[in-house]
Amino acid sequence: MFSLSASLKNGILAAFFAASSLTAPVVAFAADSAILDSGRPAEDKARDADRKPLEMLEFAGVKPGQTVVDYVPGKGYFTRIFSNAVGPTGTVYSDTPQLVIDKFKDKGLPPPVSNEPGRGNVHEVVAKGEDLGASKADLVWTSQNYHDVHIWAGAKGAADLNKSVFNALKPGGVYIVLDHAGPAGLDDAGMSKLHRIDEALVKKEVVAAGFILDGESKILRNPNDSHEANVFDPSIRGKTDQFILRFRKPD
């Protein structure tokens, strides 16, 4: 049986008692419920200790009723959590670029999360190029994928993506970029070799698209990662130094 970490348990208990007050916000309790959902696959729950989803939801400010775009969702780990967090009045777009579909179709793509029971608020969309399939979103989220955009389409592809995200968001909307930290000045060839990216480059490119850097989280930082190994190397896989950047579209 999956066992919550002590910190997560404490957070959930604190949120429960806070939620019992009529004057307390329900956001933290909704985030807890999103993680505790018994319908989440065991594979997802096993990754919670490393991915810290409760802290992620709080940092991103996900709330019931919001519209969230999960860009390049992979197997849907965060898609399911977002689905739970925004609830029946919210919407989650699981947005996979056509390029990704073409690249991995021979290996077999994960089944759509929208087909799972209780996922009526999840919609599968296919981005054409880097044109996101949703508009007027409260949050666009991409996890461990920004470096891939550089690998697939270079700096222009990243610029196109950031422009598309900017247009998809409501004024005041949030753009979260989470990725594996790479050496300073790492070029596209280096990104392809290591599957990492220079954090400073991400900040520069996203701000150039019109965003404001609104916050940074250190919850997935690992000072023992040298940034020199490929992220799939067994010595570091699952424990890489990762940055989490929160950008905001101006009101």
Coordinates of C-alpha atoms in Angstrom, one line a residue:
M1 CA 0.0 0.0 0.0
F2 CA 1.2 3.5 -0.8
S3 CA 2.5 5.4 2.2
L4 CA 2.5 9.1 2.3
S5 CA 5.6 10.9 3.5
A6 CA 5.5 12.5 6.9
S7 CA 5.6 16.0 5.4
L8 CA 2.8 15.2 3.1
K9 CA 0.7 13.7 5.9
N10 CA 1.2 16.8 8.0
G11 CA 0.3 19.0 5.1
I12 CA -2.9 17.1 4.5
L13 CA -3.9 17.1 8.2
A14 CA -3.3 20.9 8.4
A15 CA -5.3 21.4 5.3
F16 CA -8.1 19.3 6.6
F17 CA -8.5 21.2 9.8
A18 CA -8.1 24.5 8.0
A19 CA -10.8 23.5 5.6
S20 CA -13.2 22.7 8.5
S21 CA -13.3 26.5 9.2
L22 CA -15.9 28.5 7.3
T23 CA -13.4 31.2 6.8
A24 CA -10.5 29.1 5.6
P25 CA -9.7 28.7 1.9
V26 CA -10.5 25.3 0.4
V27 CA -7.6 25.3 -2.1
A28 CA -5.2 23.4 0.0
F29 CA -7.8 20.8 0.8
A30 CA -8.7 20.4 -2.9
A31 CA -5.0 19.9 -3.6
D32 CA -4.7 17.2 -0.9
S33 CA -7.8 15.4 -2.4
A34 CA -6.2 15.5 -5.8
I35 CA -3.2 13.5 -4.6
L36 CA -5.2 11.1 -2.4
D37 CA -7.6 10.0 -5.1
S38 CA -7.7 6.2 -5.0
G39 CA -8.2 6.0 -8.7
R40 CA -4.7 7.2 -9.5
P41 CA -2.5 4.3 -10.8
A42 CA -0.1 2.7 -8.5
E43 CA 2.7 3.7 -10.8
D44 CA 1.8 7.4 -10.4
K45 CA 1.6 7.1 -6.6
A46 CA 5.0 5.5 -6.5
R47 CA 6.5 8.6 -8.0
D48 CA 4.9 11.0 -5.6
A49 CA 7.9 11.1 -3.2
D50 CA 10.2 12.2 -5.9
R51 CA 7.8 14.5 -7.8
K52 CA 6.2 16.2 -4.8
P53 CA 2.8 16.9 -6.5
L54 CA 1.1 18.6 -3.5
E55 CA 3.8 21.3 -3.3
M56 CA 3.6 21.6 -7.1
L57 CA -0.1 22.3 -7.1
E58 CA 0.3 24.9 -4.4
F59 CA 3.2 26.6 -6.2
A60 CA 1.2 26.7 -9.5
G61 CA -1.9 27.9 -7.6
V62 CA -4.3 25.4 -9.2
K63 CA -7.9 25.9 -8.0
P64 CA -11.2 24.2 -8.6
G65 CA -13.0 25.5 -11.7
Q66 CA -9.8 26.5 -13.6
T67 CA -8.7 25.6 -17.1
V68 CA -5.3 23.9 -17.2
V69 CA -3.2 22.9 -20.3
D70 CA -0.8 20.0 -19.6
Y71 CA 1.6 20.4 -22.5
V72 CA 3.3 17.1 -23.6
P73 CA 1.7 15.1 -20.8
G74 CA 3.5 11.8 -21.2
K75 CA 1.7 9.1 -19.4
G76 CA -0.6 11.6 -17.7
Y77 CA 0.9 11.8 -14.2
F78 CA 0.1 15.5 -13.8
T79 CA -3.0 15.3 -16.1
R80 CA -4.8 13.1 -13.5
I81 CA -3.8 15.3 -10.7
F82 CA -4.9 18.4 -12.5
S83 CA -8.2 16.7 -13.3
N84 CA -8.8 16.0 -9.6
A85 CA -7.7 19.5 -8.5
V86 CA -9.9 21.6 -10.9
G87 CA -12.9 19.3 -10.3
P88 CA -16.0 18.9 -12.4
T89 CA -16.3 22.7 -13.0
G90 CA -12.8 22.9 -14.4
T91 CA -11.2 21.7 -17.6
V92 CA -7.9 20.0 -18.4
Y93 CA -6.4 19.9 -21.9
S94 CA -4.0 17.1 -22.4
D95 CA -2.0 18.7 -25.2
T96 CA 0.3 16.5 -27.3
P97 CA 2.1 18.1 -30.3
Q98 CA 1.8 16.2 -33.6
L99 CA 5.5 16.0 -33.7
V100 CA 5.5 13.9 -30.5
I101 CA 2.8 11.6 -31.9
D102 CA 4.7 11.0 -35.1
K103 CA 8.0 10.4 -33.2
F104 CA 6.7 7.8 -30.8
K105 CA 3.8 6.2 -32.6
D106 CA 5.9 3.1 -33.5
K107 CA 6.7 2.6 -29.9
G108 CA 3.1 2.9 -28.8
L109 CA 1.5 6.0 -27.2
P110 CA 0.0 5.9 -23.7
P111 CA -3.8 5.4 -23.7
P112 CA -5.7 8.7 -23.3
V113 CA -6.4 9.8 -19.8
S114 CA -9.7 11.1 -20.9
N115 CA -10.8 7.5 -21.4
E116 CA -10.4 6.6 -17.7
P117 CA -13.4 6.6 -15.4
G118 CA -14.2 10.0 -13.8
R119 CA -12.1 12.0 -16.3
G120 CA -14.9 13.7 -18.0
N121 CA -13.1 17.1 -17.5
V122 CA -10.1 16.0 -19.5
H123 CA -9.9 16.7 -23.2
E124 CA -7.2 15.3 -25.5
V125 CA -6.0 17.8 -28.1
V126 CA -3.2 17.8 -30.7
A127 CA -1.1 20.9 -31.1
K128 CA -0.3 21.8 -34.6
G129 CA 3.3 22.8 -34.6
E130 CA 3.6 24.7 -31.3
D131 CA 0.1 26.2 -31.5
L132 CA -1.6 25.1 -28.3
G133 CA -5.1 23.7 -28.7
A134 CA -6.7 25.6 -25.8
S135 CA -7.3 29.3 -25.2
K136 CA -8.1 31.5 -22.2
A137 CA -6.3 29.1 -19.9
D138 CA -5.5 29.8 -16.3
L139 CA -2.4 27.7 -16.3
V140 CA -0.1 26.1 -18.9
W141 CA 2.2 23.5 -17.5
T142 CA 5.1 21.7 -19.1
S143 CA 7.2 19.2 -17.1
Q144 CA 10.6 18.1 -18.3
N145 CA 9.8 19.0 -21.9
Y146 CA 11.1 22.4 -22.6
H147 CA 14.6 21.1 -23.5
D148 CA 12.9 18.7 -25.9
V149 CA 11.3 21.6 -27.8
H150 CA 14.9 22.9 -28.3
I151 CA 16.0 19.4 -29.4
W152 CA 13.1 19.0 -31.9
A153 CA 12.8 22.6 -33.2
G154 CA 15.6 24.7 -31.9
A155 CA 15.4 28.3 -30.5
K156 CA 12.7 29.2 -33.0
G157 CA 10.5 26.3 -31.8
A158 CA 10.9 27.4 -28.2
A159 CA 10.0 31.0 -29.2
D160 CA 6.9 29.8 -31.1
L161 CA 5.9 27.7 -28.1
N162 CA 6.2 30.6 -25.7
K163 CA 4.3 32.9 -28.0
S164 CA 1.5 30.3 -28.2
V165 CA 1.4 29.9 -24.5
F166 CA 1.2 33.7 -24.0
N167 CA -1.7 33.8 -26.4
A168 CA -3.5 30.8 -24.8
L169 CA -3.4 32.3 -21.2
K170 CA -5.8 34.7 -19.7
P171 CA -4.3 38.0 -18.5
G172 CA -2.7 37.1 -15.2
G173 CA -2.5 33.5 -16.2
V174 CA 0.4 31.3 -15.1
Y175 CA 3.0 29.4 -17.2
I176 CA 5.0 26.7 -15.3
V177 CA 8.3 25.4 -16.8
L178 CA 9.9 22.5 -14.9
D179 CA 13.0 20.9 -16.3
H180 CA 16.3 19.2 -15.6
A181 CA 19.0 21.7 -14.9
G182 CA 22.0 21.7 -17.3
P183 CA 25.4 23.4 -17.4
A184 CA 25.5 27.1 -18.1
G185 CA 25.6 27.9 -21.8
L186 CA 24.5 24.4 -22.9
D187 CA 23.7 24.4 -26.6
D188 CA 21.0 22.4 -28.5
A189 CA 23.5 19.6 -29.2
G190 CA 24.3 19.4 -25.5
M191 CA 20.6 19.3 -24.7
S192 CA 20.2 16.4 -27.0
K193 CA 23.1 14.6 -25.3
L194 CA 22.1 15.2 -21.7
H195 CA 18.3 16.0 -21.9
R196 CA 18.9 19.1 -19.8
I197 CA 18.7 22.8 -20.3
D198 CA 20.4 25.9 -18.9
E199 CA 17.9 27.5 -16.5
A200 CA 19.1 31.0 -17.5
L201 CA 18.2 30.4 -21.1
V202 CA 14.7 29.4 -20.2
K203 CA 14.2 32.6 -18.2
K204 CA 15.6 34.7 -21.1
E205 CA 13.4 33.1 -23.7
V206 CA 10.2 33.1 -21.8
V207 CA 10.6 36.7 -20.6
A208 CA 11.3 37.7 -24.2
A209 CA 7.8 36.4 -25.1
G210 CA 6.2 39.0 -22.8
F211 CA 6.0 37.0 -19.5
I212 CA 7.0 38.2 -16.0
L213 CA 9.1 35.8 -13.9
D214 CA 6.8 35.5 -10.9
G215 CA 8.5 32.9 -8.8
E216 CA 10.9 30.0 -8.4
S217 CA 10.6 26.8 -6.4
K218 CA 13.5 24.8 -5.0
I219 CA 11.5 21.7 -4.0
L220 CA 13.2 19.6 -6.7
R221 CA 16.7 21.0 -6.4
N222 CA 19.5 18.5 -5.9
P223 CA 22.9 20.2 -5.2
N224 CA 24.6 16.8 -5.5
D225 CA 23.7 16.6 -9.3
S226 CA 26.8 17.7 -11.3
H227 CA 24.6 18.5 -14.4
E228 CA 27.0 16.4 -16.5
A229 CA 25.2 13.1 -16.7
N230 CA 22.4 12.2 -19.1
V231 CA 19.2 12.3 -17.0
F232 CA 18.5 8.6 -17.9
D233 CA 21.8 7.5 -16.4
P234 CA 21.0 5.1 -13.5
S235 CA 23.2 7.1 -11.2
I236 CA 21.0 10.1 -11.3
R237 CA 17.7 9.1 -12.9
G238 CA 14.7 10.3 -10.9
K239 CA 16.9 12.5 -8.7
T240 CA 18.2 15.2 -11.1
D241 CA 18.5 18.8 -10.1
Q242 CA 15.3 20.3 -11.4
F243 CA 14.3 24.0 -11.6
I244 CA 10.6 25.1 -11.4
L245 CA 9.9 28.5 -12.8
R246 CA 6.6 30.4 -12.6
F247 CA 5.9 33.0 -15.2
R248 CA 2.8 35.2 -15.4
K249 CA 1.1 36.9 -18.2
P250 CA 0.7 40.6 -17.3
D251 CA -2.9 41.7 -16.4

